[in-house]
Structures are given as structure tokens and as C-alpha cells.
Short mmCIF file of C-alpha atoms in Angstrom, two decimals:
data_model
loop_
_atom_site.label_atom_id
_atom_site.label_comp_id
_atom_site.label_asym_id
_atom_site.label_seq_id
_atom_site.Cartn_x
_atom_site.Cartn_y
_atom_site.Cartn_z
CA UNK X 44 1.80 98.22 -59.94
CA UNK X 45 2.91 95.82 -62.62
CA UNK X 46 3.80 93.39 -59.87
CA UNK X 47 0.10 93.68 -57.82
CA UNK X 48 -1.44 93.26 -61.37
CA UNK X 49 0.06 89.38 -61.60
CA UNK X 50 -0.60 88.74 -57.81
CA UNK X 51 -4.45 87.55 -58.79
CA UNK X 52 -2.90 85.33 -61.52
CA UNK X 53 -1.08 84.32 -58.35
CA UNK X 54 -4.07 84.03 -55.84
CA UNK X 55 -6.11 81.80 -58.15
CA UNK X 56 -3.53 79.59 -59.20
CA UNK X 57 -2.76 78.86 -55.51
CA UNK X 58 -6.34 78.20 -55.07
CA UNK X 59 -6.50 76.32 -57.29
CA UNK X 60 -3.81 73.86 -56.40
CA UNK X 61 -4.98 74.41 -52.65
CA UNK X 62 -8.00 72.81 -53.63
CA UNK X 63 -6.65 69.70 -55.74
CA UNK X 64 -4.44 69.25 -52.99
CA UNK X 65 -7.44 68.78 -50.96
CA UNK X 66 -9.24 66.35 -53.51
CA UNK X 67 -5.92 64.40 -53.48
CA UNK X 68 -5.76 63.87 -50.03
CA UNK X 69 -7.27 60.87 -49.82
CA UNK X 70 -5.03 58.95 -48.21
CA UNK X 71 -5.92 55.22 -47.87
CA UNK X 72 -4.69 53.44 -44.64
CA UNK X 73 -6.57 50.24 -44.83
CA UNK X 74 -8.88 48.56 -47.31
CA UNK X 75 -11.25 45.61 -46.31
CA UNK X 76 -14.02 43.93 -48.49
CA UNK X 77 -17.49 43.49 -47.46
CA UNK X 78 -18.30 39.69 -47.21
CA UNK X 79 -21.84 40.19 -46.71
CA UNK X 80 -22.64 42.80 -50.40
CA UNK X 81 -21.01 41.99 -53.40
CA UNK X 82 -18.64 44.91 -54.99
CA UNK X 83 -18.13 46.72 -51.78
CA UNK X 84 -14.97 47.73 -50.54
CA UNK X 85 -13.96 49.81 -47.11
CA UNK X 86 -10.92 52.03 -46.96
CA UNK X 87 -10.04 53.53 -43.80
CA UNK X 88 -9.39 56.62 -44.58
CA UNK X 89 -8.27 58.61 -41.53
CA UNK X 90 -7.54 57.95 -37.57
CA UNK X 91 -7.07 60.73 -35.45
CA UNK X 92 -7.00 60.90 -31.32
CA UNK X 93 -8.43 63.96 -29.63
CA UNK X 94 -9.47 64.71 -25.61
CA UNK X 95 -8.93 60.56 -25.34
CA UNK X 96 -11.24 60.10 -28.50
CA UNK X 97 -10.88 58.22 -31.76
CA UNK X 98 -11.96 59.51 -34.76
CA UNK X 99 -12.05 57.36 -37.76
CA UNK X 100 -13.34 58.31 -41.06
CA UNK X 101 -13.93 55.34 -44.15
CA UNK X 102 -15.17 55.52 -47.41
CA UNK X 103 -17.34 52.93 -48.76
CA UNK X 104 -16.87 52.22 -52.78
CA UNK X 105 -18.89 50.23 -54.78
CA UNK X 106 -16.26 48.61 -57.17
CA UNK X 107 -18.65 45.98 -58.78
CA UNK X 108 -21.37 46.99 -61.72
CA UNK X 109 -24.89 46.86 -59.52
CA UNK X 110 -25.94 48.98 -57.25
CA UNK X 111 -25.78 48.01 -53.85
CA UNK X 112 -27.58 48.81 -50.77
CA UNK X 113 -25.26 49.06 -47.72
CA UNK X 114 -26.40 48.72 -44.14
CA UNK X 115 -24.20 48.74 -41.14
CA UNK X 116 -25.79 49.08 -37.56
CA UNK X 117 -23.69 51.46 -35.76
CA UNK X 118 -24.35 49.11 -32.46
CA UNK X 119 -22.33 46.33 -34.40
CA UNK X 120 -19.29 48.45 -34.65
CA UNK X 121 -16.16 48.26 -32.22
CA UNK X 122 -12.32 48.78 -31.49
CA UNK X 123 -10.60 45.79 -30.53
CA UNK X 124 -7.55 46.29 -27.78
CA UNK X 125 -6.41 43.04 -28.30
CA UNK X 126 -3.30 43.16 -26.13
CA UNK X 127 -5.51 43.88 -23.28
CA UNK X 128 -8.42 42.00 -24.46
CA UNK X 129 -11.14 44.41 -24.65
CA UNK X 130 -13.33 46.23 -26.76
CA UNK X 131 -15.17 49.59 -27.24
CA UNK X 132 -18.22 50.86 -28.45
CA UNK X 133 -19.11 53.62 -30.26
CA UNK X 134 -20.00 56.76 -28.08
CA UNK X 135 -23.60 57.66 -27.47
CA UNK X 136 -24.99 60.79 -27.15
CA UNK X 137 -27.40 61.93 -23.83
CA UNK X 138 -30.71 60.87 -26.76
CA UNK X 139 -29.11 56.92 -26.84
CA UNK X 140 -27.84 58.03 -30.32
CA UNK X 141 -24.37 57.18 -31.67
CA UNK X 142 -21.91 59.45 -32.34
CA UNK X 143 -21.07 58.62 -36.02
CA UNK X 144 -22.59 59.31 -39.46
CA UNK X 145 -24.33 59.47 -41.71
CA UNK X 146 -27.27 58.48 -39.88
CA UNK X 147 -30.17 57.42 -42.67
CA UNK X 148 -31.77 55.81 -39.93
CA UNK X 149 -31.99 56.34 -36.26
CA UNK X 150 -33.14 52.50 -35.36
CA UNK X 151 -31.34 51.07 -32.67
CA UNK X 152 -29.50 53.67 -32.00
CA UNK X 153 -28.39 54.93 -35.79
CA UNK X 154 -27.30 52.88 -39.11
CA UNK X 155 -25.81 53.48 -42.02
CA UNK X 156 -28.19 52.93 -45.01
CA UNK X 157 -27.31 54.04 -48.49
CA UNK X 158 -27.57 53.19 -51.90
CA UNK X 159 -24.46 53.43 -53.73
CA UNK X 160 -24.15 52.99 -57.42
CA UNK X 161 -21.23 51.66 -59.26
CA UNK X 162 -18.46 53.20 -59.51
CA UNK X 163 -19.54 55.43 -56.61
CA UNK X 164 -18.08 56.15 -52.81
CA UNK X 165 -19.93 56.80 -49.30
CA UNK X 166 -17.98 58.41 -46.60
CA UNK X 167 -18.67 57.25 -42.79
CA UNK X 168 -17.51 58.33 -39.52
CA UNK X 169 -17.40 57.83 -36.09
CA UNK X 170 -15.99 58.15 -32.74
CA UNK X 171 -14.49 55.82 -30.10
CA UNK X 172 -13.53 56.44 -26.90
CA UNK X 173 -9.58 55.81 -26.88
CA UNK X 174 -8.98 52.62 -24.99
CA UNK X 175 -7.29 53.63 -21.62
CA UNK X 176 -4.31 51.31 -21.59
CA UNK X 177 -2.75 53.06 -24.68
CA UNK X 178 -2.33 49.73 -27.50
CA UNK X 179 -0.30 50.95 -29.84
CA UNK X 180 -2.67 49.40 -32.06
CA UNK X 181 -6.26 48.59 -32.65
CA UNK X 182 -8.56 45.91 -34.68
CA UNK X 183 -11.52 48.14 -36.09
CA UNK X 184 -14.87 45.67 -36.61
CA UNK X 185 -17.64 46.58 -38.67
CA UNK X 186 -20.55 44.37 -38.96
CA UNK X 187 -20.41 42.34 -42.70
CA UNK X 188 -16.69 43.57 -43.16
CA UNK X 189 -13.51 42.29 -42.92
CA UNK X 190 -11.31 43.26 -39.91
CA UNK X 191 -8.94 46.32 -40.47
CA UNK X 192 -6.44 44.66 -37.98
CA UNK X 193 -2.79 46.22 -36.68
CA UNK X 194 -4.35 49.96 -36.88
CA UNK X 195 -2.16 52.29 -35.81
CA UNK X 196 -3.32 54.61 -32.99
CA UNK X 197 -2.02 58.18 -33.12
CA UNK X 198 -0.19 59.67 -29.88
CA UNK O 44 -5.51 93.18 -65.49
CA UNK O 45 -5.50 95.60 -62.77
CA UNK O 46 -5.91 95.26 -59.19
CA UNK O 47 -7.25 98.04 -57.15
CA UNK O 48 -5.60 97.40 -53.49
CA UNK O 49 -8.95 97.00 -52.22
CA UNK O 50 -9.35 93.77 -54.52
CA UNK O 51 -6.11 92.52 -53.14
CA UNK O 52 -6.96 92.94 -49.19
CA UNK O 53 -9.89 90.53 -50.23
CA UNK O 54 -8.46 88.35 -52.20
CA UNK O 55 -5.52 87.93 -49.65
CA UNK O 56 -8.07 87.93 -46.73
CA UNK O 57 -9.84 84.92 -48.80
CA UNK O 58 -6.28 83.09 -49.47
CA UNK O 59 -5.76 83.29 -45.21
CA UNK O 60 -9.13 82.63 -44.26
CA UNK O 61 -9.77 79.44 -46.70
CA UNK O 62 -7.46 77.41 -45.67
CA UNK O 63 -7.63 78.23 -41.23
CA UNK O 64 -11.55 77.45 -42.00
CA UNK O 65 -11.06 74.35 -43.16
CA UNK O 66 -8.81 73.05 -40.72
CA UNK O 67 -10.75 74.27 -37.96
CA UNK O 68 -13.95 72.28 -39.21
CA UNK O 69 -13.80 68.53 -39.16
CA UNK O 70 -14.61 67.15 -42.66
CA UNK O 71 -15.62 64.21 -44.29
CA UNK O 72 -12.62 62.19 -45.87
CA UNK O 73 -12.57 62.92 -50.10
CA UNK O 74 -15.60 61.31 -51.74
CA UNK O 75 -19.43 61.78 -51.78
CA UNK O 76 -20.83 62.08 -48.22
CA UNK O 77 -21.43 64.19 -44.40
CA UNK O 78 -19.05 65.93 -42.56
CA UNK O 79 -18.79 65.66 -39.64
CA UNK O 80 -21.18 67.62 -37.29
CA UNK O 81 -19.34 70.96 -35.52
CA UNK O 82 -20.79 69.53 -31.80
CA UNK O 83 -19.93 65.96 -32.67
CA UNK O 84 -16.47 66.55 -30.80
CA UNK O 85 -18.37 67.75 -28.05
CA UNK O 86 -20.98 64.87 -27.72
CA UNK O 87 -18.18 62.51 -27.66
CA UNK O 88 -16.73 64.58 -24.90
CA UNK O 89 -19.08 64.68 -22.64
CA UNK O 90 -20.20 61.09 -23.71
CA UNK O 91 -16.84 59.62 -22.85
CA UNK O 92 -16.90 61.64 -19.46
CA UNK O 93 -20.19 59.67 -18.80
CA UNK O 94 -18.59 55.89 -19.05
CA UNK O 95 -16.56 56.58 -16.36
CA UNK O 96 -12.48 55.67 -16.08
CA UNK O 97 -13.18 52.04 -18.09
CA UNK O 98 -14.09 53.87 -20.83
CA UNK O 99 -16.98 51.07 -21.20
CA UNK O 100 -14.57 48.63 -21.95
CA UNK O 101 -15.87 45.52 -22.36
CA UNK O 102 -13.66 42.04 -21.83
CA UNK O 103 -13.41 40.47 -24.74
CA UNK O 104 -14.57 36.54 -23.66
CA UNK O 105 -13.31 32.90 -25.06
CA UNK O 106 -16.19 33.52 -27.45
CA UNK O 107 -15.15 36.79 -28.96
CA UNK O 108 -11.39 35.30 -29.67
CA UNK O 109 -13.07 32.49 -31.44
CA UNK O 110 -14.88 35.15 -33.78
CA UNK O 111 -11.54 36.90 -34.40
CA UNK O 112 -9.90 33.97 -35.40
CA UNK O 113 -12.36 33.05 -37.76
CA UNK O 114 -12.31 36.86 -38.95
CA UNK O 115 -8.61 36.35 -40.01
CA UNK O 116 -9.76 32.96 -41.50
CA UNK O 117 -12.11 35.00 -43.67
CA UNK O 118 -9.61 37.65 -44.90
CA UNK O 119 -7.30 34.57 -46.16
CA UNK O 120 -10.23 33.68 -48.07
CA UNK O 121 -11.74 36.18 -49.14
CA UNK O 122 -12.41 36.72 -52.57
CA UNK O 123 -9.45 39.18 -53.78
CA UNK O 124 -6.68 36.97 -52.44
CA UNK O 125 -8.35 33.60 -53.57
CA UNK O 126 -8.57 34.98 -57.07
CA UNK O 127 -4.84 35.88 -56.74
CA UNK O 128 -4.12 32.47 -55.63
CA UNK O 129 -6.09 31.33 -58.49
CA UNK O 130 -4.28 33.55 -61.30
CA UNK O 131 -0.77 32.69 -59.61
CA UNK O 132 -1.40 29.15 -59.95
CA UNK O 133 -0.56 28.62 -56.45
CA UNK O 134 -0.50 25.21 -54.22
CA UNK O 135 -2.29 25.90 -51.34
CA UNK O 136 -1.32 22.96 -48.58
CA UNK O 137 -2.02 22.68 -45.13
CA UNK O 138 0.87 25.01 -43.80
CA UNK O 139 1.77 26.86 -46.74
CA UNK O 140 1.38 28.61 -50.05
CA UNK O 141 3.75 27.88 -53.01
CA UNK O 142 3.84 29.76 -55.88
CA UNK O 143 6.19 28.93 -58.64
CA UNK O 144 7.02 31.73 -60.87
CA UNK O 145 9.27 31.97 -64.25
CA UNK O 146 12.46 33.44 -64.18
CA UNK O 147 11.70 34.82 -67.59
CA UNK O 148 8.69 36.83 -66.62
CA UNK O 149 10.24 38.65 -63.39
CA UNK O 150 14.06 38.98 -64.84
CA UNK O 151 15.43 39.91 -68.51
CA UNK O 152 18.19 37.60 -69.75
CA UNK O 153 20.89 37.56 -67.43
CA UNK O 154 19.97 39.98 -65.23
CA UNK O 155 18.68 40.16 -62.06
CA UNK O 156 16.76 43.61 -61.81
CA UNK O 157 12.82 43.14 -61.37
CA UNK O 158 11.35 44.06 -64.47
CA UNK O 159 8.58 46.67 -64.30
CA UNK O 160 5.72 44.46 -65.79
CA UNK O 161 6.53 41.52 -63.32
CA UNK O 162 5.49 44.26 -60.79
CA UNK O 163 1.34 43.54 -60.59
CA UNK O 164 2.20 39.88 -60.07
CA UNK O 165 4.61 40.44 -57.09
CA UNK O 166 2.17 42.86 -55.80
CA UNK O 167 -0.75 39.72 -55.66
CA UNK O 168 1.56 37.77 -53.76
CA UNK O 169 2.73 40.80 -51.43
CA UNK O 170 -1.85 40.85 -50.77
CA UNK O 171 -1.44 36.95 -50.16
CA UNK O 172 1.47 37.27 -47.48
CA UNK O 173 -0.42 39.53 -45.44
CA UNK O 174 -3.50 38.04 -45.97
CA UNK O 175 -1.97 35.04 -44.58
CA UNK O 176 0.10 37.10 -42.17
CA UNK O 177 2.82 34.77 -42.47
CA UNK O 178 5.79 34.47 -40.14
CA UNK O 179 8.27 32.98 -43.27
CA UNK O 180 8.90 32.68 -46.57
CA UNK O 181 10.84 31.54 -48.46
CA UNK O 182 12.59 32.94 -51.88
CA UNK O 183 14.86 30.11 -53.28
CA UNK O 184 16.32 31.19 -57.02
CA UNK O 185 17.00 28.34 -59.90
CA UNK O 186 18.93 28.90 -63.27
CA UNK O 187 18.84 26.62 -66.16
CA UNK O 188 22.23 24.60 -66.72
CA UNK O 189 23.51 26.57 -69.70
CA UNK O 190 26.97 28.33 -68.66
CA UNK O 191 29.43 28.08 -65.95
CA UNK O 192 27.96 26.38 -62.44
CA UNK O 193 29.28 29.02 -59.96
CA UNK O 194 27.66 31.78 -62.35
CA UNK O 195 23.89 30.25 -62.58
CA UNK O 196 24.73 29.95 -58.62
CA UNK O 197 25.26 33.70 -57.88
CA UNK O 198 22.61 34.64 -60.72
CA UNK O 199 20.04 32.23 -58.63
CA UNK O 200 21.14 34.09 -55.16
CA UNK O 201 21.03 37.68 -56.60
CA UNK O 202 17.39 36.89 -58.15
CA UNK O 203 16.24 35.79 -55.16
CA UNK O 204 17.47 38.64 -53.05
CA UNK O 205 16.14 41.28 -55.78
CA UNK O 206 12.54 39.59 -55.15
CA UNK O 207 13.06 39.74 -51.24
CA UNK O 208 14.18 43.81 -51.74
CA UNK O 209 11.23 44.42 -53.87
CA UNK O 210 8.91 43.23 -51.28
CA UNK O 211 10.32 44.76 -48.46
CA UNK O 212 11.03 48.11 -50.64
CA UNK O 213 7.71 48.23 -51.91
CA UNK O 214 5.09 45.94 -50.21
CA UNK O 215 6.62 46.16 -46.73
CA UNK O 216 6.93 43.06 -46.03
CA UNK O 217 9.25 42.74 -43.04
CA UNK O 218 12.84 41.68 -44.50
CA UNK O 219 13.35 39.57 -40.67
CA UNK O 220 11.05 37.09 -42.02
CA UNK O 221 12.18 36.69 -45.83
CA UNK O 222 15.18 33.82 -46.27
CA UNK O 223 16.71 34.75 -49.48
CA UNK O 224 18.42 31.52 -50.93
CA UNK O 225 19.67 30.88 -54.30
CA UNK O 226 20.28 27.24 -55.85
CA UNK O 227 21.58 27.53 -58.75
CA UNK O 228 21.21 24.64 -61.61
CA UNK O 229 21.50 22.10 -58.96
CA UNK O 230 17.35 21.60 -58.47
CA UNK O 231 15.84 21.40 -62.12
CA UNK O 232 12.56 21.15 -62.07
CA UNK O 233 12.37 19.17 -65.26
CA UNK O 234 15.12 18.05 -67.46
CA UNK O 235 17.78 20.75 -69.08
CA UNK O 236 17.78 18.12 -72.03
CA UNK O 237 16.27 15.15 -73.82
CA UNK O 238 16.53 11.94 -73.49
CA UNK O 239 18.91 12.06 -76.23
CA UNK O 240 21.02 14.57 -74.73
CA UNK O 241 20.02 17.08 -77.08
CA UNK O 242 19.36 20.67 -75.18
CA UNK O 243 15.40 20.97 -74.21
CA UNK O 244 14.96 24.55 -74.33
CA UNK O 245 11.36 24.41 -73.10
CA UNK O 246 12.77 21.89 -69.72
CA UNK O 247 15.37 24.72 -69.76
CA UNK O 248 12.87 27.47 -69.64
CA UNK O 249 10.90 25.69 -66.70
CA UNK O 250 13.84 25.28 -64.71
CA UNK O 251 14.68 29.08 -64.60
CA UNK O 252 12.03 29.84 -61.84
CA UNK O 253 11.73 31.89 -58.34
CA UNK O 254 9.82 29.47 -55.73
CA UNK O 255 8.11 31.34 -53.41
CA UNK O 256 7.01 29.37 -50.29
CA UNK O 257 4.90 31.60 -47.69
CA UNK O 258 4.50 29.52 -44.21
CA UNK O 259 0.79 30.16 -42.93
CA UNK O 260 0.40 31.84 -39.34
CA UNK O 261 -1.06 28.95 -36.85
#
């Protein structure tokens, strides 16, 4: 019994260091500026293929000292194959609506909209479809940011 | 404390269950922000099966290029790397960058080990070669012309190789398109002495450099 009295010591601290595992995980693949709002940066923060579908996940930092209001039409947004010169949208859904988020508004088939303060982050996501003739890598473009080119698509 | 095995089921059930539910959900990268929906997966699914075998590709036209040339135009611009070009005091010509930097600052006396605070400025111009994504450059090492010739030659070489293994250890730079070349005392970039032939420690200190010359991608 001495030994099942230390195992919630044990539990916790696992926890514990389960969860700041998790909070350390962001990984960074890519970072881009935005050209078109001062102070904002883009990291791509994950790219993942699934049932012939991209998944990419960014966060959106504000870096300078105002706040900034961040719009990106999700109908600007595409994946360049530029071996096989073509390009992809995001997915819509059976309503006309993309398949990415957050969606503040639902205009033109969804945008992201947010205010983000100094020193503050955003996360975004969406989904491609995979581009057929299997590039090893892609050019991700997102309306008022600079290109994350040479991406590396997962197998 | 005790733990009555009932309180150890649980807390073992919780320490299984945690970490399965989290992989089985799709969430939001670290930061402030949604996760992603638990049908989203499914939407794209059955989206993707309505475009059909293309996908919805789309060809991308004369036009389109254009834009993504100028897009890599813009990132060489942009406002990070122009600062960097700025605080490096690099000459920016037509086909290429130069950057001039002091022996002193990247190397202790006689040595030819990166030091550790030189790091943050080879790190700015690690940003400006890929910004640039440039096919060559060029790391040519220069001594001073105190002490024996064929020693400030090898010194020069060695420097110049330590700055091409630092940024293919540790910016990932590929090491195919780094030339590593070291000159020695033979290309001063001032004087070694004065007029008088007295010694010119400050010429001397200018000629013990690492020029960095990083071709621009047509």
C-alpha cells in the first residue's frame, strides 16, 4: 500500500507534463508576414493529409503594439502545385460554405475577421483537397500574406 | 496520502482516456482560437467526392506565374529582411548581396570557432539567403598581415569554412551551393600600415573580415 499511496503523486505529475507537452507543441513550419496589416505575422503551424485532404492549421500573431483587425476571405485562399501548374481551392460544403475556420463572417462564402491585440495569436484552419498528381510540395497563398512556398506535403 | 483502489481505477481510467481523446479530436494548433469542427473531416469528404477526379484544379495561366513572381519579389523585400539588410550594412546590386563582416566580431583571436554572440547576425543573413533563394554564395576569409603568410592563409580558409558549417548546421542552407574560399592577407581591404610604414592597427582590424556574397535567383 505504500507504493499505491505515491502512484497519485505519480498520476498528476504525468498530467501535468502531458499537458505542457501539449502547450509546447507548437511547432512552427513556416512564418510569413502580412504585407497588407502592420505587426502581423503567419506561422504555419501544421500540414497533415487525410482521405486525399489537406489540412493546414496557422496561427496569426500580432507582433507589433496596436491592435489590428485581420480579414482574410477564405475564397482568396489556395494551394499552388507548381510543378504541374495548378491550383486548389478551399473545399465547400453542400450550403456554398468553406470548409475552414473560424468563420466570423459567412460573406462570400466565410472570412476570417478578428481583432487581435498585441502581443496576442489567432489560430486558423482549413482544408484542401490534395492535388492529384502527388507534388512533393506545395505554395500555400493567402490573400495580404506572403507566400509559404516549398511546403512539404505529407505521404 | 492514501488511495482507496477505487480512486486509482479512476485516476488510471482518466490517465488512458485523456490522452486517446485528444488524439481522436482534431484541435486547433497552440494559441487562442477554434478547433476544428468533429464533421469538418466529413464535409471535406464528401466535398472532395463532389469535384470529381480534377479535384477542381484549376490551370494556373501566364497571368498567375506573373503574380508568383512578383510574390517572391515581395518576400525579398519585405520588411524583416530589408531591415536585416539595413543593420548588416549590406550592398545590394543588381545580382547580388554583399555583406562584409569583421573577423573580430564572428571569431576570437586566432581562432576559428563561431563565437556564440556572432550567432543573431549569421542568423539575419541565413533569413536574407532564403529570402533571396539564392543559388550561390560565396564565403571568402581575409586575415590581417601580422604573422607568417601560409598561417593567415589556412586561418582565412578555416574561417570561412566554419561560417559555411554554421549555416548549413544550423540555418540549412544547402552546403552544394556554399564555395568556401579563404585568401589569406593577400586582398587587404585597406592598408596593414601607414604611409610611414608604421603598423595601422585600425587598417589591420578592417582587413580581418568574412565577405559574404549571396548571388540573387533570376
Amino acid at each position: 500500500m505504500r507504493i499505491l499511496s505515491k502512484i497519485p503523486v505519480f498520476v498528476f505529475t504525468l498530467l501535468f507534463l502531458m499537458g505542457a507537452g501539449a502547450g509546447l507543441a507548437g511547432e512552427v513550419i513556416q512564418s510569413q508576414e502580412a504585407e497588407s496589416v502592420d505587426g502581423i505575422e503567419v506561422d504555419l503551424t501544421s500540414v497533415k493529409m487525410k482521405n486525399d485532404i489537406v489540412t493546414l492549421k496557422f496561427k496569426i500573431r500580432n507582433v507589433g503594439s496596436k491592435s489590428q483587425n485581420v480579414e482574410i476571405p477564405y475564397k482568396s485562399c489556395f494551394l499552388m502545385d507548381e510543378t504541374n501548374q495548378k491550383k486548389y481551392y478551399i473545399l465547400k460544403d453542400s450550403d456554398g460554405i468553406f470548409i475552414a475556420g473560424p468563420l466570423n463572417r459567412r460573406v462570400g462564402g466565410g472570412q476570417f475577421s478578428l481583432h487581435i491585440s498585441p502581443g496576442k495569436s489567432k489560430n486558423m484552419w482549413m482544408k484542401f483537397p490534395a492535388p492529384p498528381d502527388n507534388p512533393e510540395t506545395v505554395t500555400i497563398s493567402i490573400e495580404g500574406v506572403l507566400p509559404f512556398e516549398d511546403v512539404k506535403l505529407p505521404k | 496520502m492514501n488511495l482507496s483502489p477505487r480512486c486509482f481505477i479512476l485516476l488510471l481510467a482518466l490517465l488512458l482516456v485523456f490522452p486517446s481523446g485528444l488524439a481522436a479530436q482534431e484541435t486547433g494548433p497552440t494559441g487562442d482560437g477554434p478547433e476544428i469542427p468533429p464533421g469538418a473531416h466529413e464535409k471535406a469528404i464528401e466535398a472532395l467526392k463532389r469535384l470529381g477526379p480534377e479535384r477542381g484544379a484549376k490551370k494556373i495561366d501566364f497571368h498567375m506565374a506573373r503574380i508568383m513572381g512578383l510574390a517572391r519579389g515581395i518576400e525579398a523585400k519585405s520588411k524583416k529582411i530589408q531591415e536585416a539588410l539595413r543593420n548588416l550594412n549590406a550592398e545590394v546590386t543588381e545580382t547580388e548581396i554583399r555583406i562584409d563582416l569583421s573577423g573580430d566580431i564572428l571569431f576570437g583571436f586566432d581562432r576559428w570557432d563561431i563565437r556564440s554572440d556572432a550567432e543573431e547576425t549569421l542568423k539575419k543573413i541565413a533569413g536574407v539567403i532564403r529570402a533571396y533563394k539564392s543559388p550561390q554564395i560565396t564565403v571568402s576569409g581575409h586575415t590581417d598581415s601580422k604573422g607568417p603568410e601560409d598561417y593567415n592563409q589556412r586561418l582565412s580558409e578555416k574561417r570561412a569554412r566554419a561560417v559555411k558549417q554554421w549555416f548549413t548546421d544550423h540555418a540549412g542552407i544547402d552546403p552544394k551551393t556554399i564555395k568556401a574560399v579563404g585568401f589569406g592577407e593577400t586582398r587587404p581591404k585597406v592598408p596593414n600600415t601607414h604611409p610611414d610604414g608604421s603598423d595601422d592597427p585600425e587598417g589591420r582590424q578592417k582587413n580581418r573580415r568574412v565577405e559574404i556574397r549571396i548571388k540573387k535567383s533570376r
